[in-house]
PDB file of C-alpha atoms in Angstrom:
ATOM      1  CA  UNK A  24     -15.221  59.169 144.741  1.00 53.00           C
ATOM      2  CA  UNK A  25     -16.121  59.064 148.427  1.00 60.00           C
ATOM      3  CA  UNK A  26     -19.460  57.973 149.753  1.00 80.00           C
ATOM      4  CA  UNK A  27     -20.476  61.468 150.859  1.00 88.00           C
ATOM      5  CA  UNK A  28     -23.866  62.714 151.915  1.00 90.00           C
ATOM      6  CA  UNK A  29     -24.623  66.411 151.601  1.00 89.00           C
ATOM      7  CA  UNK A  30     -27.369  67.969 153.711  1.00 91.00           C
ATOM      8  CA  UNK A  31     -27.927  71.443 152.234  1.00 89.00           C
ATOM      9  CA  UNK A  32     -30.551  72.564 154.752  1.00 87.00           C
ATOM     10  CA  UNK A  33     -31.113  70.642 157.994  1.00 92.00           C
ATOM     11  CA  UNK A  34     -34.525  71.120 159.599  1.00 93.00           C
ATOM     12  CA  UNK A  35     -34.856  74.627 160.981  1.00 93.00           C
ATOM     13  CA  UNK A  36     -32.050  76.141 158.859  1.00 92.00           C
ATOM     14  CA  UNK A  37     -32.376  78.231 155.732  1.00 93.00           C
ATOM     15  CA  UNK A  38     -30.685  76.758 152.656  1.00 88.00           C
ATOM     16  CA  UNK A  39     -27.199  78.084 152.045  1.00 87.00           C
ATOM     17  CA  UNK A  40     -26.536  79.729 148.699  1.00 84.00           C
ATOM     18  CA  UNK A  41     -22.778  79.157 148.448  1.00 90.00           C
ATOM     19  CA  UNK A  42     -22.032  76.082 150.587  1.00 92.00           C
ATOM     20  CA  UNK A  43     -23.583  72.966 152.112  1.00 90.00           C
ATOM     21  CA  UNK A  44     -24.455  73.049 155.815  1.00 93.00           C
ATOM     22  CA  UNK A  45     -23.468  69.430 156.563  1.00 93.00           C
ATOM     23  CA  UNK A  46     -21.352  66.859 154.710  1.00 92.00           C
ATOM     24  CA  UNK A  47     -20.805  63.354 156.079  1.00 88.00           C
ATOM     25  CA  UNK A  48     -18.730  60.501 154.779  1.00 87.00           C
ATOM     26  CA  UNK A  49     -16.731  57.422 155.622  1.00 90.00           C
ATOM     27  CA  UNK A  50     -13.180  56.767 154.507  1.00 92.00           C
ATOM     28  CA  UNK A  51      -9.669  58.175 154.933  1.00 95.00           C
ATOM     29  CA  UNK A  52      -9.439  61.778 156.145  1.00 95.00           C
ATOM     30  CA  UNK A  53      -7.236  64.196 154.179  1.00 96.00           C
ATOM     31  CA  UNK A  54      -6.290  67.654 155.490  1.00 96.00           C
ATOM     32  CA  UNK A  55      -4.807  70.137 153.030  1.00 97.00           C
ATOM     33  CA  UNK A  56      -3.015  73.090 154.577  1.00 97.00           C
ATOM     34  CA  UNK A  57      -4.040  76.576 153.569  1.00 97.00           C
ATOM     35  CA  UNK A  58      -2.846  77.200 150.026  1.00 98.00           C
ATOM     36  CA  UNK A  59      -1.583  80.523 148.752  1.00 98.00           C
ATOM     37  CA  UNK A  60      -1.177  81.902 145.217  1.00 98.00           C
ATOM     38  CA  UNK A  61       2.327  80.570 144.693  1.00 97.00           C
ATOM     39  CA  UNK A  62       3.540  78.784 141.579  1.00 97.00           C
ATOM     40  CA  UNK A  63       5.808  75.723 141.590  1.00 96.00           C
ATOM     41  CA  UNK A  64       8.838  78.010 142.001  1.00 96.00           C
ATOM     42  CA  UNK A  65       7.393  79.812 145.022  1.00 96.00           C
ATOM     43  CA  UNK A  66       6.605  82.984 143.063  1.00 98.00           C
ATOM     44  CA  UNK A  67       3.415  84.952 143.664  1.00 98.00           C
ATOM     45  CA  UNK A  68       0.768  84.603 140.952  1.00 98.00           C
ATOM     46  CA  UNK A  69      -1.622  87.540 140.505  1.00 98.00           C
ATOM     47  CA  UNK A  70      -0.147  90.417 142.494  1.00 98.00           C
ATOM     48  CA  UNK A  71      -3.151  92.554 143.477  1.00 98.00           C
ATOM     49  CA  UNK A  72      -5.540  90.357 141.445  1.00 98.00           C
ATOM     50  CA  UNK A  73      -7.925  88.254 143.578  1.00 98.00           C
ATOM     51  CA  UNK A  74      -9.237  86.306 140.549  1.00 98.00           C
ATOM     52  CA  UNK A  75      -5.742  85.247 139.444  1.00 98.00           C
ATOM     53  CA  UNK A  76      -4.791  84.384 143.009  1.00 98.00           C
ATOM     54  CA  UNK A  77      -7.968  82.327 143.458  1.00 98.00           C
ATOM     55  CA  UNK A  78      -7.306  80.370 140.253  1.00 98.00           C
ATOM     56  CA  UNK A  79      -3.763  79.564 141.409  1.00 98.00           C
ATOM     57  CA  UNK A  80      -4.936  78.585 144.886  1.00 98.00           C
ATOM     58  CA  UNK A  81      -7.498  76.166 143.445  1.00 98.00           C
ATOM     59  CA  UNK A  82      -4.840  74.690 141.161  1.00 98.00           C
ATOM     60  CA  UNK A  83      -2.601  74.201 144.213  1.00 97.00           C
ATOM     61  CA  UNK A  84      -5.490  72.590 146.102  1.00 98.00           C
ATOM     62  CA  UNK A  85      -6.120  70.282 143.129  1.00 98.00           C
ATOM     63  CA  UNK A  86      -2.477  69.198 143.136  1.00 97.00           C
ATOM     64  CA  UNK A  87      -2.477  68.599 146.907  1.00 97.00           C
ATOM     65  CA  UNK A  88      -5.673  66.573 146.750  1.00 97.00           C
ATOM     66  CA  UNK A  89      -4.344  64.521 143.836  1.00 97.00           C
ATOM     67  CA  UNK A  90      -1.161  63.762 145.796  1.00 97.00           C
ATOM     68  CA  UNK A  91      -3.388  62.183 148.480  1.00 96.00           C
ATOM     69  CA  UNK A  92      -5.448  60.253 145.922  1.00 95.00           C
ATOM     70  CA  UNK A  93      -8.370  62.659 146.245  1.00 96.00           C
ATOM     71  CA  UNK A  94     -10.202  65.166 144.098  1.00 97.00           C
ATOM     72  CA  UNK A  95     -12.601  68.032 144.611  1.00 97.00           C
ATOM     73  CA  UNK A  96     -15.519  65.560 144.701  1.00 95.00           C
ATOM     74  CA  UNK A  97     -14.025  64.246 147.951  1.00 96.00           C
ATOM     75  CA  UNK A  98     -13.813  67.646 149.680  1.00 97.00           C
ATOM     76  CA  UNK A  99     -16.127  67.923 152.676  1.00 96.00           C
ATOM     77  CA  UNK A 100     -15.014  71.297 154.114  1.00 97.00           C
ATOM     78  CA  UNK A 101     -13.202  74.396 152.902  1.00 98.00           C
ATOM     79  CA  UNK A 102     -12.161  77.452 154.854  1.00 98.00           C
ATOM     80  CA  UNK A 103     -11.546  80.704 153.007  1.00 98.00           C
ATOM     81  CA  UNK A 104      -9.312  83.291 154.640  1.00 98.00           C
ATOM     82  CA  UNK A 105      -9.560  86.624 152.833  1.00 98.00           C
ATOM     83  CA  UNK A 106      -8.131  90.054 153.498  1.00 98.00           C
ATOM     84  CA  UNK A 107     -11.295  91.594 152.035  1.00 98.00           C
ATOM     85  CA  UNK A 108     -14.726  89.969 151.664  1.00 98.00           C
ATOM     86  CA  UNK A 109     -15.031  91.651 148.263  1.00 98.00           C
ATOM     87  CA  UNK A 110     -12.703  88.870 146.997  1.00 98.00           C
ATOM     88  CA  UNK A 111     -15.357  86.186 147.575  1.00 98.00           C
ATOM     89  CA  UNK A 112     -16.976  86.468 144.100  1.00 98.00           C
ATOM     90  CA  UNK A 113     -13.574  85.763 142.492  1.00 98.00           C
ATOM     91  CA  UNK A 114     -13.114  82.796 144.809  1.00 98.00           C
ATOM     92  CA  UNK A 115     -16.581  81.452 144.001  1.00 98.00           C
ATOM     93  CA  UNK A 116     -15.865  81.784 140.274  1.00 98.00           C
ATOM     94  CA  UNK A 117     -12.600  79.838 140.599  1.00 98.00           C
ATOM     95  CA  UNK A 118     -14.325  77.249 142.784  1.00 98.00           C
ATOM     96  CA  UNK A 119     -17.072  76.789 140.168  1.00 98.00           C
ATOM     97  CA  UNK A 120     -14.402  75.661 137.684  1.00 98.00           C
ATOM     98  CA  UNK A 121     -13.665  72.704 140.003  1.00 98.00           C
ATOM     99  CA  UNK A 122     -16.781  72.044 142.093  1.00 97.00           C
ATOM    100  CA  UNK A 123     -20.318  72.004 140.660  1.00 95.00           C
ATOM    101  CA  UNK A 124     -23.021  73.901 142.537  1.00 93.00           C
ATOM    102  CA  UNK A 125     -24.801  70.676 143.530  1.00 92.00           C
ATOM    103  CA  UNK A 126     -21.640  69.257 145.186  1.00 93.00           C
ATOM    104  CA  UNK A 127     -20.542  72.182 147.349  1.00 95.00           C
ATOM    105  CA  UNK A 128     -18.701  71.299 150.566  1.00 97.00           C
ATOM    106  CA  UNK A 129     -19.346  72.751 153.986  1.00 96.00           C
ATOM    107  CA  UNK A 130     -17.511  76.073 154.196  1.00 97.00           C
ATOM    108  CA  UNK A 131     -16.505  79.040 156.288  1.00 97.00           C
ATOM    109  CA  UNK A 132     -15.245  82.420 155.103  1.00 98.00           C
ATOM    110  CA  UNK A 133     -13.168  84.521 157.474  1.00 98.00           C
ATOM    111  CA  UNK A 134     -11.895  88.028 156.880  1.00 98.00           C
ATOM    112  CA  UNK A 135      -8.437  88.480 158.357  1.00 98.00           C
ATOM    113  CA  UNK A 136      -6.359  91.618 158.785  1.00 98.00           C
ATOM    114  CA  UNK A 137      -3.463  90.020 156.921  1.00 97.00           C
ATOM    115  CA  UNK A 138      -1.957  86.750 155.780  1.00 98.00           C
ATOM    116  CA  UNK A 139       1.655  85.576 156.094  1.00 97.00           C
ATOM    117  CA  UNK A 140       2.796  88.218 153.546  1.00 97.00           C
ATOM    118  CA  UNK A 141       0.949  91.411 152.596  1.00 97.00           C
ATOM    119  CA  UNK A 142       0.738  90.551 148.873  1.00 98.00           C
ATOM    120  CA  UNK A 143      -1.442  87.501 149.575  1.00 98.00           C
ATOM    121  CA  UNK A 144      -5.149  88.317 149.284  1.00 98.00           C
ATOM    122  CA  UNK A 145      -6.549  84.878 150.136  1.00 98.00           C
ATOM    123  CA  UNK A 146      -5.714  81.460 151.532  1.00 98.00           C
ATOM    124  CA  UNK A 147      -7.862  78.342 151.320  1.00 98.00           C
ATOM    125  CA  UNK A 148      -7.641  75.091 153.275  1.00 98.00           C
ATOM    126  CA  UNK A 149      -9.568  71.922 152.481  1.00 98.00           C
ATOM    127  CA  UNK A 150     -10.605  68.714 154.200  1.00 97.00           C
ATOM    128  CA  UNK A 151     -11.539  65.623 152.211  1.00 97.00           C
ATOM    129  CA  UNK A 152     -12.688  62.055 152.846  1.00 96.00           C
ATOM    130  CA  UNK A 153     -11.641  59.376 150.365  1.00 94.00           C
ATOM    131  CA  UNK A 154     -12.674  55.712 150.173  1.00 84.00           C
ATOM    132  CA  UNK A 155     -10.494  53.151 151.927  1.00 84.00           C
TER     133      UNK A 155
END
């Protein structure tokens, strides 16, 4: 696990309910490209189902992090790209299966008009710091 410090509410900022305002750490930086709801054969998982897509995306993130020697405890920043903000509860539920509420990374959520293909409802990228 990285030596990370989470600052949930810097002076003058209201605490965030679903992310941490600032995360610092020292170690090796890992960038994970935006992951989509594709299985190991490149097939869409969860057509029209944001919860199923979110679960698959987090599984893909887990596999990418593991390939770099990292885990969700090492994640310092996530960016959520969604075609509809109403998908965020499903994303938060899937995230809670991997990241406890007291270890949330910094985060941004962005609604986009579309992703690379119209059947994708969400894409998530992650940045991590692991010990050297």
